[in-house]
Every structure is written in structure tokens, then in C-alpha cells.
Coordinates of C-alpha atoms in Angstrom, one line a residue:
M26 CA 40.9 -1.5 73.3
A27 CA 39.2 -4.5 71.5
S28 CA 37.5 -1.9 69.2
G29 CA 40.8 -0.3 68.3
F30 CA 42.4 -3.6 67.4
K31 CA 39.3 -4.5 65.0
A32 CA 39.9 -1.1 63.3
F33 CA 43.5 -1.9 62.9
I34 CA 42.8 -5.4 61.6
G35 CA 40.3 -3.8 58.9
L36 CA 42.8 -1.3 57.8
H37 CA 45.5 -3.9 57.2
R38 CA 43.0 -6.0 55.1
L39 CA 42.0 -3.0 53.0
A40 CA 45.7 -2.2 52.4
Q41 CA 46.1 -5.8 51.1
Q42 CA 43.7 -5.4 48.3
P43 CA 45.1 -4.0 44.9
F44 CA 44.3 -0.3 44.1
K45 CA 44.7 1.5 41.0
C46 CA 45.8 5.2 40.9
I47 CA 43.8 7.3 38.5
T48 CA 44.5 10.8 37.6
V49 CA 41.3 12.9 37.3
Q50 CA 41.1 16.4 35.7
S51 CA 39.4 18.8 38.3
A52 CA 37.9 22.1 37.4
T53 CA 41.2 23.5 38.1
T54 CA 44.2 22.9 36.0
S55 CA 45.6 20.7 38.7
P56 CA 45.0 17.0 38.6
L57 CA 43.6 15.1 41.5
L58 CA 44.5 11.6 42.5
R59 CA 41.4 9.1 43.0
F60 CA 41.8 5.5 44.1
Y61 CA 39.6 2.7 43.0
S62 CA 39.8 -1.0 44.1
V63 CA 40.3 -3.1 41.0
T64 CA 38.7 -6.1 42.4
P65 CA 35.2 -5.2 43.1
S66 CA 32.5 -8.0 43.1
K67 CA 30.8 -8.6 39.8
D68 CA 27.5 -8.4 41.6
D69 CA 28.1 -4.9 43.1
T70 CA 26.7 -2.5 40.5
N71 CA 28.0 0.5 42.7
A72 CA 31.4 -0.8 42.9
Y73 CA 32.6 2.0 40.4
P74 CA 31.1 5.1 41.8
E75 CA 30.6 8.3 39.6
N76 CA 33.5 10.5 39.4
E77 CA 32.8 13.5 41.6
S78 CA 35.4 15.7 40.4
L79 CA 34.1 15.0 36.7
L80 CA 30.5 15.7 38.0
E81 CA 31.8 19.1 39.2
N82 CA 33.5 19.8 35.9
L83 CA 30.2 19.0 34.0
D84 CA 28.2 21.1 36.1
L85 CA 30.6 24.1 35.6
L86 CA 30.3 23.6 32.0
G87 CA 26.6 23.7 32.2
V88 CA 26.1 20.1 31.2
D89 CA 22.7 18.5 32.0
V90 CA 24.1 15.7 34.1
K91 CA 20.7 14.0 34.4
M92 CA 20.4 13.6 30.8
A93 CA 24.1 12.6 30.5
R94 CA 23.5 9.8 33.1
Q95 CA 20.3 8.5 31.3
R96 CA 22.3 8.5 27.7
Q97 CA 25.7 7.0 28.8
P98 CA 25.8 6.4 32.5
G99 CA 29.2 4.6 32.2
V100 CA 31.1 7.7 31.1
L101 CA 30.4 9.4 34.5
R102 CA 32.3 6.5 36.2
R103 CA 35.4 7.1 34.2
G104 CA 38.6 8.1 36.0
V105 CA 40.3 9.9 33.0
T106 CA 38.0 12.1 30.7
N107 CA 38.7 15.2 28.6
E108 CA 35.9 17.6 29.1
Q109 CA 37.8 20.7 29.7
G110 CA 40.1 19.8 26.7
L111 CA 37.1 19.2 24.6
A112 CA 35.2 22.4 25.7
R113 CA 38.4 24.4 24.9
F114 CA 38.6 22.7 21.6
L115 CA 35.0 23.4 20.4
Q116 CA 35.2 27.0 21.8
N117 CA 38.1 27.6 19.6
K118 CA 36.2 26.3 16.6
G119 CA 33.5 28.8 17.3
A120 CA 31.0 26.8 19.6
S121 CA 29.0 28.5 22.1
R122 CA 29.0 27.5 25.7
Q123 CA 25.5 26.5 25.3
T124 CA 26.2 24.3 22.3
I125 CA 29.2 22.6 24.0
A126 CA 26.9 21.9 27.1
S127 CA 24.2 20.5 24.7
I128 CA 26.6 18.3 22.9
I129 CA 28.1 16.7 26.0
S130 CA 24.6 16.4 27.6
R131 CA 23.2 14.4 24.7
Y132 CA 26.5 12.4 23.7
P133 CA 28.6 12.2 26.9
R134 CA 31.1 9.9 25.1
A135 CA 32.5 13.0 23.6
I136 CA 34.5 13.9 26.6
T137 CA 36.6 10.7 26.2
R138 CA 38.2 11.6 22.9
S139 CA 41.9 13.0 22.9
L140 CA 42.8 16.3 21.5
D141 CA 45.0 14.5 18.8
H142 CA 41.9 12.5 17.9
L143 CA 39.5 15.6 17.7
E144 CA 42.2 17.6 15.7
Q145 CA 42.5 14.6 13.0
R146 CA 38.9 14.0 12.7
W147 CA 38.1 17.8 12.6
Q148 CA 40.4 18.2 9.6
L149 CA 38.9 15.1 7.9
W150 CA 35.4 16.7 8.0
K151 CA 36.9 20.1 7.1
N152 CA 38.3 18.6 3.9
I153 CA 34.5 18.3 2.8
L154 CA 32.7 21.1 4.8
Q155 CA 35.3 23.9 4.5
T156 CA 34.1 25.9 7.1
D157 CA 34.3 25.5 11.2
K158 CA 30.8 27.0 11.3
E159 CA 29.3 24.4 9.2
L160 CA 30.9 21.6 11.3
V161 CA 29.7 23.1 14.6
G162 CA 26.4 23.3 13.1
I163 CA 26.3 19.5 12.4
L164 CA 27.8 18.6 15.9
E165 CA 25.0 20.8 17.5
R166 CA 22.3 18.8 15.5
S167 CA 23.9 15.5 15.5
P168 CA 26.9 15.0 18.1
E169 CA 26.8 11.3 17.8
S170 CA 27.9 11.5 14.1
F171 CA 31.1 13.2 15.1
F172 CA 31.9 11.4 18.3
R173 CA 30.4 7.9 18.0
S174 CA 33.4 6.2 16.2
S175 CA 36.9 6.7 17.3
N176 CA 38.2 5.2 14.0
N177 CA 39.5 8.2 12.0
G178 CA 40.7 5.5 9.4
N179 CA 37.3 4.4 8.7
F180 CA 36.1 7.9 8.0
E181 CA 38.8 8.2 5.5
K182 CA 38.0 4.9 3.8
N183 CA 34.3 6.0 3.4
I184 CA 35.3 9.2 1.8
T185 CA 37.4 7.3 -0.7
Y186 CA 34.8 4.6 -1.5
L187 CA 32.0 7.0 -1.9
S188 CA 34.1 9.2 -4.1
S189 CA 35.0 6.0 -6.1
L190 CA 31.1 5.9 -6.9
G191 CA 31.3 9.1 -8.9
L192 CA 29.8 11.2 -6.3
S193 CA 31.1 14.7 -6.3
N194 CA 32.4 16.9 -3.5
K195 CA 29.2 18.7 -3.6
D196 CA 27.3 15.4 -3.0
L197 CA 29.4 14.3 -0.2
H198 CA 29.0 17.8 1.3
R199 CA 25.2 17.2 1.4
L200 CA 25.6 13.7 2.5
I201 CA 27.8 14.8 5.7
G202 CA 25.4 17.7 6.3
T203 CA 22.2 15.8 6.3
A204 CA 23.2 12.3 7.1
P205 CA 26.7 12.4 8.7
R206 CA 26.3 8.9 10.1
T207 CA 27.0 7.8 6.7
F208 CA 30.6 8.5 7.3
S209 CA 30.7 6.6 10.5
N210 CA 29.3 3.4 8.9
R211 CA 31.5 0.5 8.6
V212 CA 32.7 0.6 5.0
E213 CA 31.2 -2.7 4.2
L214 CA 27.7 -1.8 5.4
N215 CA 27.9 1.2 2.8
K216 CA 28.8 -1.3 0.1
Q217 CA 26.1 -3.6 1.0
M218 CA 23.4 -0.9 0.4
V219 CA 25.0 0.1 -3.0
R220 CA 25.0 -3.5 -4.0
C221 CA 21.5 -3.9 -3.1
L222 CA 20.7 -0.7 -5.3
E223 CA 22.5 -2.1 -8.1
D224 CA 20.8 -5.5 -7.8
I225 CA 17.2 -3.7 -8.0
C226 CA 18.5 -1.9 -11.1
V227 CA 19.4 -5.1 -12.9
Q228 CA 16.1 -6.8 -11.7
L229 CA 14.3 -3.9 -13.3
G230 CA 16.0 -4.2 -16.5
G231 CA 18.4 -1.4 -16.0
T232 CA 21.7 -1.4 -18.0
D233 CA 23.8 0.9 -15.8
P234 CA 23.6 -0.3 -12.1
E235 CA 26.5 1.8 -11.0
E236 CA 24.9 4.9 -12.3
F237 CA 21.7 4.0 -10.8
A238 CA 23.0 3.7 -7.4
K239 CA 24.8 6.9 -7.7
V240 CA 21.5 8.7 -8.6
I241 CA 19.6 7.4 -5.9
I242 CA 22.3 8.2 -3.3
S243 CA 22.5 11.8 -4.6
K244 CA 18.8 12.2 -4.5
N245 CA 18.1 10.6 -1.2
H246 CA 20.9 11.5 1.3
Y247 CA 19.5 9.2 4.1
I248 CA 19.5 6.0 2.0
L249 CA 23.0 5.0 3.2
I250 CA 21.9 4.9 6.9
R251 CA 18.9 2.7 6.3
S252 CA 18.6 -0.9 6.0
T253 CA 18.5 -2.8 2.7
K254 CA 15.4 -4.7 4.2
R255 CA 13.5 -1.5 4.2
L256 CA 14.7 -0.4 0.8
K257 CA 13.6 -3.6 -0.7
A258 CA 10.2 -3.5 1.3
N259 CA 9.5 0.0 0.0
T260 CA 10.4 -0.7 -3.4
N261 CA 8.0 -3.9 -3.7
Y262 CA 5.2 -2.0 -1.8
V263 CA 5.1 0.9 -4.3
R264 CA 5.4 -1.5 -7.2
T265 CA 2.6 -3.6 -6.0
T266 CA 0.3 -0.6 -5.0
L267 CA 0.8 1.7 -8.0
K268 CA 0.8 -1.6 -10.2
L269 CA 4.0 -0.2 -12.0
T270 CA 5.7 -2.0 -14.8
D271 CA 9.6 -2.8 -14.2
A272 CA 10.1 0.3 -16.7
E273 CA 7.9 2.6 -14.8
L274 CA 9.3 1.5 -11.6
L275 CA 13.0 2.1 -12.7
A276 CA 12.2 5.6 -14.1
Y277 CA 10.2 6.5 -10.9
L278 CA 13.0 5.4 -8.4
Q279 CA 15.6 7.3 -10.5
G280 CA 13.4 10.4 -10.5
P281 CA 11.1 11.8 -7.7
G282 CA 10.6 8.4 -6.3
A283 CA 14.1 8.2 -4.7
K284 CA 12.9 10.4 -1.9
I285 CA 10.5 7.9 -0.5
L286 CA 13.0 5.0 -0.2
D287 CA 14.3 5.7 3.2
I288 CA 10.7 6.3 4.9
S289 CA 9.6 3.6 7.5
N290 CA 7.7 0.8 5.7
E291 CA 4.9 0.9 8.1
Y292 CA 4.7 4.8 7.9
L293 CA 4.6 4.4 4.0
K294 CA 1.9 2.0 4.1
N295 CA -0.4 3.9 6.5
N296 CA 0.1 7.2 4.7
M297 CA -0.6 5.5 1.3
T298 CA -3.7 3.6 2.8
S299 CA -4.9 7.0 4.2
L300 CA -4.1 8.9 0.9
Q301 CA -6.1 6.3 -1.2
G302 CA -9.1 6.4 1.2
R303 CA -9.5 10.0 1.5
L304 CA -9.2 10.8 -2.3
L305 CA -11.5 7.9 -3.3
A306 CA -14.1 9.1 -1.0
L307 CA -13.6 12.5 -2.6
G308 CA -14.5 11.2 -5.9
C309 CA -10.9 10.3 -7.4
C310 CA -10.0 7.2 -9.3
E311 CA -7.1 5.1 -9.0
E312 CA -5.4 6.5 -11.9
D313 CA -5.6 10.1 -10.2
I314 CA -4.0 8.6 -7.3
K315 CA -1.3 7.0 -9.3
K316 CA -0.4 10.2 -10.9
L317 CA -0.4 12.1 -7.9
V318 CA 2.1 9.9 -6.0
M319 CA 4.3 9.3 -9.3
G320 CA 4.5 13.2 -9.8
Y321 CA 4.6 14.3 -6.2
P322 CA 5.9 11.4 -3.9
M323 CA 6.4 13.7 -1.0
V324 CA 2.6 13.4 -0.3
L325 CA 3.4 10.2 1.4
Y326 CA 5.4 12.0 3.9
I327 CA 2.2 13.6 5.3
G328 CA 0.6 11.8 8.2
A329 CA -3.2 10.9 7.9
T330 CA -4.5 13.3 10.3
T331 CA -2.5 16.1 8.7
L332 CA -3.4 15.3 5.3
G333 CA -7.1 15.3 6.1
T334 CA -7.0 18.7 7.8
K335 CA -5.1 20.2 4.8
L336 CA -7.6 18.9 2.4
D337 CA -10.4 20.1 4.5
C338 CA -9.0 23.5 4.8
L339 CA -8.4 24.0 1.1
I340 CA -11.9 22.6 -0.1
K341 CA -13.3 24.7 2.6
G342 CA -11.7 27.7 1.0
G343 CA -13.3 27.2 -2.2
I344 CA -10.6 25.1 -3.9
I345 CA -11.6 21.9 -6.0
L346 CA -10.0 18.8 -5.6
K347 CA -8.9 18.8 -9.5
Q348 CA -6.7 22.1 -8.8
I349 CA -5.2 20.3 -5.7
L350 CA -4.2 17.3 -7.8
E351 CA -2.8 19.7 -10.5
K352 CA -0.6 21.6 -8.0
P353 CA -0.1 19.4 -5.0
K354 CA 2.9 21.2 -3.7
V355 CA 0.3 23.3 -1.8
L356 CA 0.0 20.5 0.6
D357 CA 3.5 21.4 1.8
Y358 CA 2.4 24.3 3.6
G359 CA 1.2 24.5 7.2
T360 CA -2.7 24.5 7.7
K361 CA -2.3 27.7 9.8
N362 CA -0.4 29.5 7.0
V363 CA -2.7 28.3 4.1
T364 CA -5.9 29.3 6.3
A365 CA -4.4 32.9 6.9
R366 CA -3.7 33.2 2.9
L367 CA -7.2 31.9 2.1
E368 CA -8.8 34.5 4.5
E369 CA -6.7 37.4 2.9
L370 CA -7.7 36.3 -0.7
R371 CA -11.4 35.7 0.2
A372 CA -11.5 39.4 1.8
I373 CA -10.5 40.8 -1.7
G374 CA -12.9 38.4 -3.8
Y375 CA -10.1 36.3 -5.2
D376 CA -11.6 33.7 -7.8
F377 CA -9.6 30.5 -7.5
Q378 CA -11.6 28.9 -10.5
A379 CA -10.7 31.9 -12.7
N380 CA -7.1 32.4 -11.4
G381 CA -6.2 28.9 -10.2
I382 CA -4.2 28.3 -6.9
G383 CA -0.7 29.0 -7.8
I384 CA -0.7 32.0 -5.6
L385 CA -0.8 29.9 -2.6
D386 CA 2.5 28.3 -3.5
L387 CA 4.3 31.6 -3.5
S388 CA 7.1 32.5 -1.0
R389 CA 6.1 34.7 1.8
K390 CA 7.9 37.8 0.2
R391 CA 6.2 37.2 -3.3
F392 CA 2.9 36.6 -1.7
G393 CA 3.0 39.7 0.1
A394 CA 3.9 41.7 -3.1
K395 CA 1.1 39.9 -5.0
M396 CA -1.3 40.8 -2.4
E397 CA -0.4 44.6 -2.5
K398 CA -1.0 44.6 -6.5
L399 CA -4.3 42.8 -6.0
V400 CA -5.5 45.0 -3.2
T401 CA -4.7 48.2 -5.3
C402 CA -6.4 46.8 -8.2
T403 CA -9.3 46.2 -6.1
D404 CA -9.5 49.7 -4.9
E405 CA -9.2 51.1 -8.2

């Protein structure tokens, strides 16, 4: 009797707590009702348990729930989500089941966007990209860029602002394809970077800062998602290390040098130091190094170990350093690829000193055709 009375009192107290009724979309089309107390203890981290119906739906969609939980755990506790609507929406746009599952696994917050929001944002992106296939490809590569912001108005403002800089639709297409986060930035953040670029131009004696900023953005599509601190640090480091005049630096940044402005400053320093050390050890002078970096700045994207391996491979294959400096693009290719080509050329007695190393820089198809001709000549 006493235990029954205690149970009654417990139920009565529970009934006195305020509850909130939340509609949850189940794996079927019928909504389920779940009840949560809205007055949990602040110290109780488990007060809002994960939404079991949501977890079931995600599992049915093939979502990696463990990954989703690590990325954005709060989403799994939400009472109202739109995972099924999102899945249907993306499927209608041409996304595969695997792509949809991957998008949600890596950016769970995507399931909180309404269909109206999705339709509006999709159309905004389509104004630049033209095709659903391109857009699905970007979402697959970078779901955060599309779903991170719920502010469609900000996206429109960024398009207006970037267009006002003189960037063409082709430029915008490349920007959204390679660095889509540019369009979810606050407009003021993009303006801040543009002002920084214009200031650098003026400091170096440039007379058209607006054009300078436009050129840099056109050549380096990642620049607007980097910090002004990184931009300034890289600019100062290149100037000091290569001992450039203002005029030289201005021309360099507007030309091939624009490509290296977004690299991590620490990475840039390490790679430059490694490049200098290795080339000086091989007999180069500082002027040779300056000429290489000025003409082919992409060499600074190559890490120290990889650079050393590639140089060793080429020199061992019978190529002299002077030839590499004259055609540095050969360093773009993977060591395995270059080694295979060197072996094929060695087998037919190819003379790099007499014929140069341009053959190593050919596409796979052209290299194959060239080898057929060389083999035929050798046989004759």
C-alpha cells in the first residue's frame, strides 16, 4: 500500500512539470509525438537525449551516425528535423544515395534547413553555376559551404558586391566552384580583404588599386577565405627573402605570385628554407633561386621531403640541375610517374642533354605517342 502511494505521489509531481510537445518525423510519413521536460537541470548534460526517431531515419538513409555525432552532436537532440525532405530534395537534383548520406554525415546541420530555404538557396547558386550537376558536386566536396549559413540574403549581397568589383560571371563561377565559402562570408569580411589588397597596391606604388584587387582574386580563388594577417605576412616574407623592390613585388603579385598568397605562412617559410638549402647545396646561387621562385612560384607548394625526392629522381635519371631550373614544371609530376618515364626513355637511349627534358612535361597521351615514334626510329 505504501509503495503504491509513493508511486502515485511521484506521478503527480511529474505531472506538475511543464512539458513541451514536439513533432518528430519518423521513417514513415506519419509524425510521432515526443515529450521533453523544458526545465532540466543546467548541470544535467543528458537532459536532452538524442532523438531516437531521428537516429532511425538517419540509419535508414545510410548516414554515418558516429561521424555526425562527432561533428555536430546537438543536431541529434533536435525534436524537429527535415532529413527526409532534404534527402528527397537532393535526390531530385541528381544526388545519389551515397552522396546524400555523406553530406549529412559530414555536416548534420543540413537536416535543419526547410524546403523553402533549400529551394531559394539552390536557385541563387544556380544563377552562377547553371547546372544541378555542378552544384551537387560542390555539395559533395564541401557541404558546409552550402548549408553553413541560413542567410540567403547575405549570399545575394556577396554576389552583388563581388560583381561590383568587376569580376565576371566566369570569375564568380570559378570562385563558387573552388572556394564556395567566399559567398557565405559576411560581406564586411570580403570587403576587408579587398581593402587590404588595395592598400598593398598603394604601398607598393601601384596606381590602380581596384584593378589590383580584382586581378588577385581572379588569379587566387582562395584569397577571400584567408585572413588579412596571412596575406600581409606572406607578402612581407616574399619581399624580404627574395630581396624584391616595390616595383618587382607589385608585378610579381599581379602575375604568378598571386598563387602563393593564400598558403599558410609557416608552410611557405618551411618550403622556401628547404628549397634554398637544397639548391644551394647543389651549386645554385641566390639569383638562380630568385629566378625559379619568380618564374614558377608553385614550387613553394612542394614540401621539403617531396622536393628532395623529386630532385634526386631527376638527377639520378641523367638530368642536370640547369635543365630543371629552365623547365621547373617537371616538378609538378609525381615521383612514380617521372621514374616510369625515365626508365622508358633510358631503355631506348634517350639523350636529355641533346634533346632536352620537355618530353617529361607532356600529357600521358602525347608522351605515349612520342614514345611510339622514338621506338620506331630506334628500330629502323
